[in-house]
Coordinates of C-alpha atoms in Angstrom, one line a residue:
M14 CA -38.4 52.0 -51.1
S15 CA -36.4 53.4 -53.7
T16 CA -33.4 52.1 -54.7
I17 CA -30.4 54.0 -55.7
L18 CA -28.9 52.9 -59.1
F19 CA -25.9 53.7 -61.5
D20 CA -26.8 53.8 -64.6
K21 CA -23.4 54.9 -65.4
I22 CA -19.4 53.0 -65.7
V23 CA -18.2 56.3 -65.1
F24 CA -21.1 58.8 -62.8
G25 CA -20.6 62.5 -61.3
P26 CA -19.4 63.9 -60.3
V27 CA -20.9 64.2 -57.3
H28 CA -20.0 65.8 -53.7
S29 CA -19.3 63.0 -51.2
R30 CA -20.0 63.9 -47.7
R31 CA -16.8 62.6 -47.1
L32 CA -14.5 62.7 -49.3
G33 CA -15.2 65.8 -51.3
V34 CA -15.7 66.6 -55.0
S35 CA -15.5 62.5 -55.9
L36 CA -15.9 61.1 -59.5
G37 CA -17.7 57.6 -59.3
I38 CA -16.6 54.4 -61.2
N39 CA -18.8 51.8 -60.9
L40 CA -17.7 48.2 -61.7
L41 CA -20.5 46.1 -61.9
P42 CA -23.7 46.4 -63.9
V43 CA -25.6 49.4 -64.7
D44 CA -29.3 47.5 -63.9
G45 CA -28.3 45.6 -61.0
K46 CA -26.8 44.9 -57.6
V47 CA -23.4 42.6 -57.5
C48 CA -22.0 42.9 -53.8
S49 CA -20.8 39.6 -51.3
F50 CA -22.5 41.6 -48.5
D51 CA -26.0 42.6 -48.5
C52 CA -27.0 45.0 -45.7
I53 CA -29.9 45.9 -44.4
Y54 CA -28.9 49.8 -44.7
C55 CA -27.5 49.4 -48.3
E56 CA -29.5 52.5 -50.9
C57 CA -28.4 49.8 -53.7
G58 CA -31.3 47.5 -52.1
L59 CA -31.0 44.1 -51.5
N60 CA -29.3 41.7 -53.2
R61 CA -32.4 39.7 -54.8
D62 CA -34.1 42.8 -55.6
G63 CA -31.4 43.8 -58.0
R64 CA -30.6 41.1 -59.9
T65 CA -29.3 41.2 -63.3
G66 CA -28.3 39.4 -66.4
S67 CA -25.9 42.0 -67.8
K68 CA -22.3 41.3 -67.9
L69 CA -19.6 43.5 -65.8
P70 CA -18.1 46.1 -68.1
T71 CA -14.5 45.0 -69.4
R72 CA -11.5 47.0 -68.3
E73 CA -11.0 48.4 -71.7
C74 CA -15.0 49.9 -71.3
V75 CA -13.7 51.7 -68.3
K76 CA -10.6 52.7 -69.3
K77 CA -12.1 54.3 -72.2
E78 CA -14.9 56.4 -70.3
L79 CA -13.0 57.0 -67.5
E80 CA -10.7 58.9 -69.8
E81 CA -13.5 60.2 -71.8
T82 CA -14.6 62.0 -68.3
L83 CA -11.3 63.1 -67.1
L84 CA -10.5 64.7 -70.5
S85 CA -13.9 67.1 -70.7
M86 CA -13.0 67.9 -66.7
A87 CA -10.1 69.4 -67.5
A88 CA -11.4 71.2 -70.3
T89 CA -13.7 72.6 -68.5
G90 CA -11.4 73.2 -65.3
K91 CA -13.3 70.9 -63.2
A92 CA -11.1 68.5 -61.3
P93 CA -12.5 65.8 -59.0
D94 CA -10.7 65.8 -55.1
V95 CA -11.0 62.1 -55.7
I96 CA -12.1 59.1 -58.1
T97 CA -14.0 56.9 -56.2
F98 CA -14.4 53.0 -56.2
A99 CA -17.9 52.4 -55.1
G100 CA -21.2 51.7 -57.4
N101 CA -23.4 49.0 -57.7
G102 CA -22.1 46.4 -54.8
E103 CA -18.5 45.7 -54.2
P104 CA -16.0 46.8 -57.0
T105 CA -13.2 44.2 -55.9
L106 CA -15.1 41.9 -57.5
H107 CA -14.4 42.4 -60.4
P108 CA -12.2 40.2 -62.1
D109 CA -9.6 42.8 -63.5
F110 CA -9.7 45.1 -60.5
G111 CA -6.1 45.5 -60.5
G112 CA -5.4 46.0 -63.8
I113 CA -8.2 48.8 -63.6
I114 CA -6.5 50.1 -60.9
D115 CA -3.0 50.6 -62.8
D116 CA -5.2 52.3 -65.6
T117 CA -6.5 54.2 -63.5
I118 CA -3.7 55.6 -61.4
C119 CA -2.1 56.0 -64.9
L120 CA -5.0 58.0 -65.9
R121 CA -5.3 60.1 -63.0
N122 CA -1.5 60.7 -63.1
K123 CA -1.5 62.1 -66.7
F124 CA -4.9 64.4 -65.9
F125 CA -5.4 65.3 -62.6
P126 CA -2.3 64.7 -60.8
K127 CA -3.4 65.7 -57.2
A128 CA -6.6 63.8 -57.1
K129 CA -6.9 61.0 -54.9
I130 CA -8.1 57.3 -55.9
A131 CA -10.5 56.0 -53.1
V132 CA -12.3 52.6 -53.4
L133 CA -15.1 51.8 -51.2
S134 CA -15.0 48.2 -50.0
N135 CA -16.4 46.0 -47.9
A136 CA -13.0 44.0 -47.3
T137 CA -14.6 40.4 -47.9
M138 CA -12.0 40.1 -50.8
L139 CA -8.7 41.0 -49.4
H140 CA -7.8 37.4 -49.0
K141 CA -6.8 37.5 -52.9
R142 CA -3.7 38.8 -53.2
E143 CA -4.4 41.0 -56.6
V144 CA -7.0 43.0 -54.9
F145 CA -4.7 43.1 -51.9
N146 CA -1.9 44.9 -53.7
A147 CA -4.2 47.0 -56.0
L148 CA -5.7 48.3 -52.6
L149 CA -2.1 48.9 -51.5
L150 CA -2.0 51.3 -54.4
V151 CA -4.7 53.5 -54.3
D152 CA -4.1 56.8 -52.0
D153 CA -7.5 55.9 -49.9
A154 CA -8.8 52.4 -49.1
I155 CA -11.7 52.9 -46.9
L156 CA -12.4 49.2 -45.5
K157 CA -15.9 48.7 -43.8
L158 CA -16.1 47.2 -40.0
D159 CA -19.3 47.6 -38.7
S160 CA -18.7 45.0 -36.2
I161 CA -16.2 42.7 -34.7
S162 CA -19.2 40.0 -33.6
D163 CA -20.2 37.7 -36.1
R164 CA -23.6 37.6 -35.3
R165 CA -23.8 40.8 -35.4
I166 CA -22.7 41.2 -39.0
R167 CA -24.6 38.0 -40.3
Q168 CA -27.5 40.0 -38.5
I169 CA -26.9 43.7 -40.2
N170 CA -23.8 43.0 -43.7
A171 CA -25.6 39.0 -44.5
P172 CA -21.9 37.8 -46.0
N173 CA -22.5 35.6 -48.9
S174 CA -19.5 33.1 -47.3
P175 CA -20.7 31.1 -44.5
S176 CA -17.0 31.4 -43.9
F177 CA -16.8 35.4 -43.3
C178 CA -15.8 35.9 -39.9
S179 CA -14.6 39.3 -37.8
K180 CA -11.2 37.0 -36.6
E181 CA -9.9 37.0 -39.8
L182 CA -10.9 40.3 -41.3
V183 CA -9.7 41.9 -38.5
E184 CA -5.7 40.2 -38.7
Q185 CA -6.4 40.9 -42.8
L186 CA -6.8 44.5 -42.5
S187 CA -4.0 44.4 -40.5
Q188 CA -2.0 43.4 -42.9
F189 CA -2.2 47.1 -44.3
N190 CA 0.3 48.0 -41.8
G191 CA -1.4 51.5 -41.1
K192 CA -2.5 52.3 -44.7
A193 CA -6.3 51.4 -44.3
I194 CA -9.2 54.0 -43.5
I195 CA -11.5 51.8 -41.6
Q196 CA -15.6 52.6 -42.7
T197 CA -18.6 52.1 -39.3
M198 CA -21.8 53.0 -40.5
F199 CA -23.3 52.9 -36.7
L200 CA -27.2 52.3 -36.7
K201 CA -30.2 50.4 -34.4
G202 CA -33.2 49.5 -35.2
N203 CA -35.3 45.9 -34.9
L204 CA -34.8 43.1 -37.4
Q205 CA -37.4 40.0 -37.5
G206 CA -38.0 41.2 -33.8
E207 CA -34.1 41.1 -32.6
S208 CA -32.6 44.3 -31.6
V209 CA -30.2 46.0 -34.1
D210 CA -27.6 47.9 -32.2
N211 CA -23.6 47.8 -33.1
T212 CA -23.4 51.3 -30.3
T213 CA -24.1 49.3 -26.8
D214 CA -20.9 49.5 -25.1
E215 CA -20.0 45.8 -25.2
E216 CA -19.6 47.0 -29.5
I217 CA -18.1 49.7 -28.7
K218 CA -15.3 47.8 -26.7
G219 CA -14.7 45.0 -29.2
W220 CA -15.0 47.9 -31.9
I221 CA -11.6 50.1 -30.3
D222 CA -9.8 46.3 -29.9
A223 CA -10.1 45.6 -33.4
L224 CA -8.9 49.1 -33.9
K225 CA -5.8 48.8 -32.0
V226 CA -4.7 45.6 -34.1
I227 CA -5.4 47.3 -37.1
Q228 CA -4.3 50.3 -36.5
P229 CA -5.4 52.5 -39.2
R230 CA -4.9 56.0 -41.0
Q231 CA -8.0 57.0 -40.1
V232 CA -11.2 56.2 -38.8
M233 CA -14.6 56.6 -40.8
I234 CA -17.6 56.9 -39.0
Y235 CA -21.1 57.6 -40.1
T236 CA -25.0 56.9 -39.5
I237 CA -27.7 56.4 -42.0
D238 CA -28.1 59.1 -44.3
R239 CA -31.2 57.7 -46.9
E240 CA -33.8 55.6 -47.2
T241 CA -33.1 51.7 -46.3
P242 CA -34.2 48.4 -48.4
V243 CA -34.8 46.9 -43.9
K244 CA -37.3 48.9 -42.0
N245 CA -37.5 49.8 -38.7
L246 CA -33.7 51.0 -38.4
Q247 CA -33.0 54.0 -37.1
K248 CA -30.5 56.4 -37.4
V249 CA -27.6 57.6 -34.6
T250 CA -27.4 61.0 -33.5
K251 CA -24.8 63.1 -34.3
E252 CA -24.4 63.4 -30.3
E253 CA -24.1 60.0 -29.8
L254 CA -21.3 58.9 -32.9
E255 CA -19.3 62.0 -31.1
V256 CA -19.0 59.8 -27.9
I257 CA -17.9 57.2 -29.6
A258 CA -15.7 59.1 -32.0
A259 CA -14.1 60.3 -28.3
Y260 CA -13.4 56.9 -27.3
A261 CA -11.5 56.1 -30.2
R262 CA -9.4 59.8 -30.1
I263 CA -8.8 59.1 -26.8
Q264 CA -6.8 55.7 -28.1
G265 CA -5.1 58.3 -30.4
F266 CA -7.4 57.6 -33.8
E267 CA -8.3 60.1 -36.1
V268 CA -11.5 59.9 -36.2
S269 CA -14.4 61.9 -38.9
V270 CA -17.7 61.7 -38.0
S271 CA -20.7 62.0 -40.8
A272 CA -24.9 62.1 -39.3

């Protein structure tokens, strides 16, 4: 199984299926993975395989590397569409996440004011006021909601916290007051003899009901694109994703599909 780990703090730019020309920022170790989820489809691999003793990059180091990269891009006339916090795990776990967002906004405004700032997050740290407030400041807070079934969440996302539950998650997501972007991975397969499928009628109905509460600005749905650390997982077809998207669009939501 080949995992994808980012060996730099600032990486790219790369072309994202959903975001365009994206300059990435990795706030986690460059030689391992740190995450509050352990998703069975994660391209970075499972948490147990990515353990490292390396420290997180400092706020000062992130600012320095981002400034140097943006200065170089400005000199060559190569502008990013978006500066994206992603990397080797969950970016909001960084203790200086709020300050780093402040620095990034200042640098974006200085070098590429038309570029957006996006954060790809699993939404596990929304209970922290600093994290929540920082996510309100970025252009695109892209937050994970793969299921509203606690059983399915534990199967697909495997949260570290035993108290993590969909009811609290949906409530926290609704507090963005329509500013959040919801991102959902749809997949099928088998895990330890049990079916893995968040595309069933029951799953989709619950997901739509949650969207009605959250009222996101946009919904992004996608499926497996790379090798997964857990075997026996399958892509959902483009046609199936379009059917799911149609259900959400009927309810008035803007939906993008990546297959």
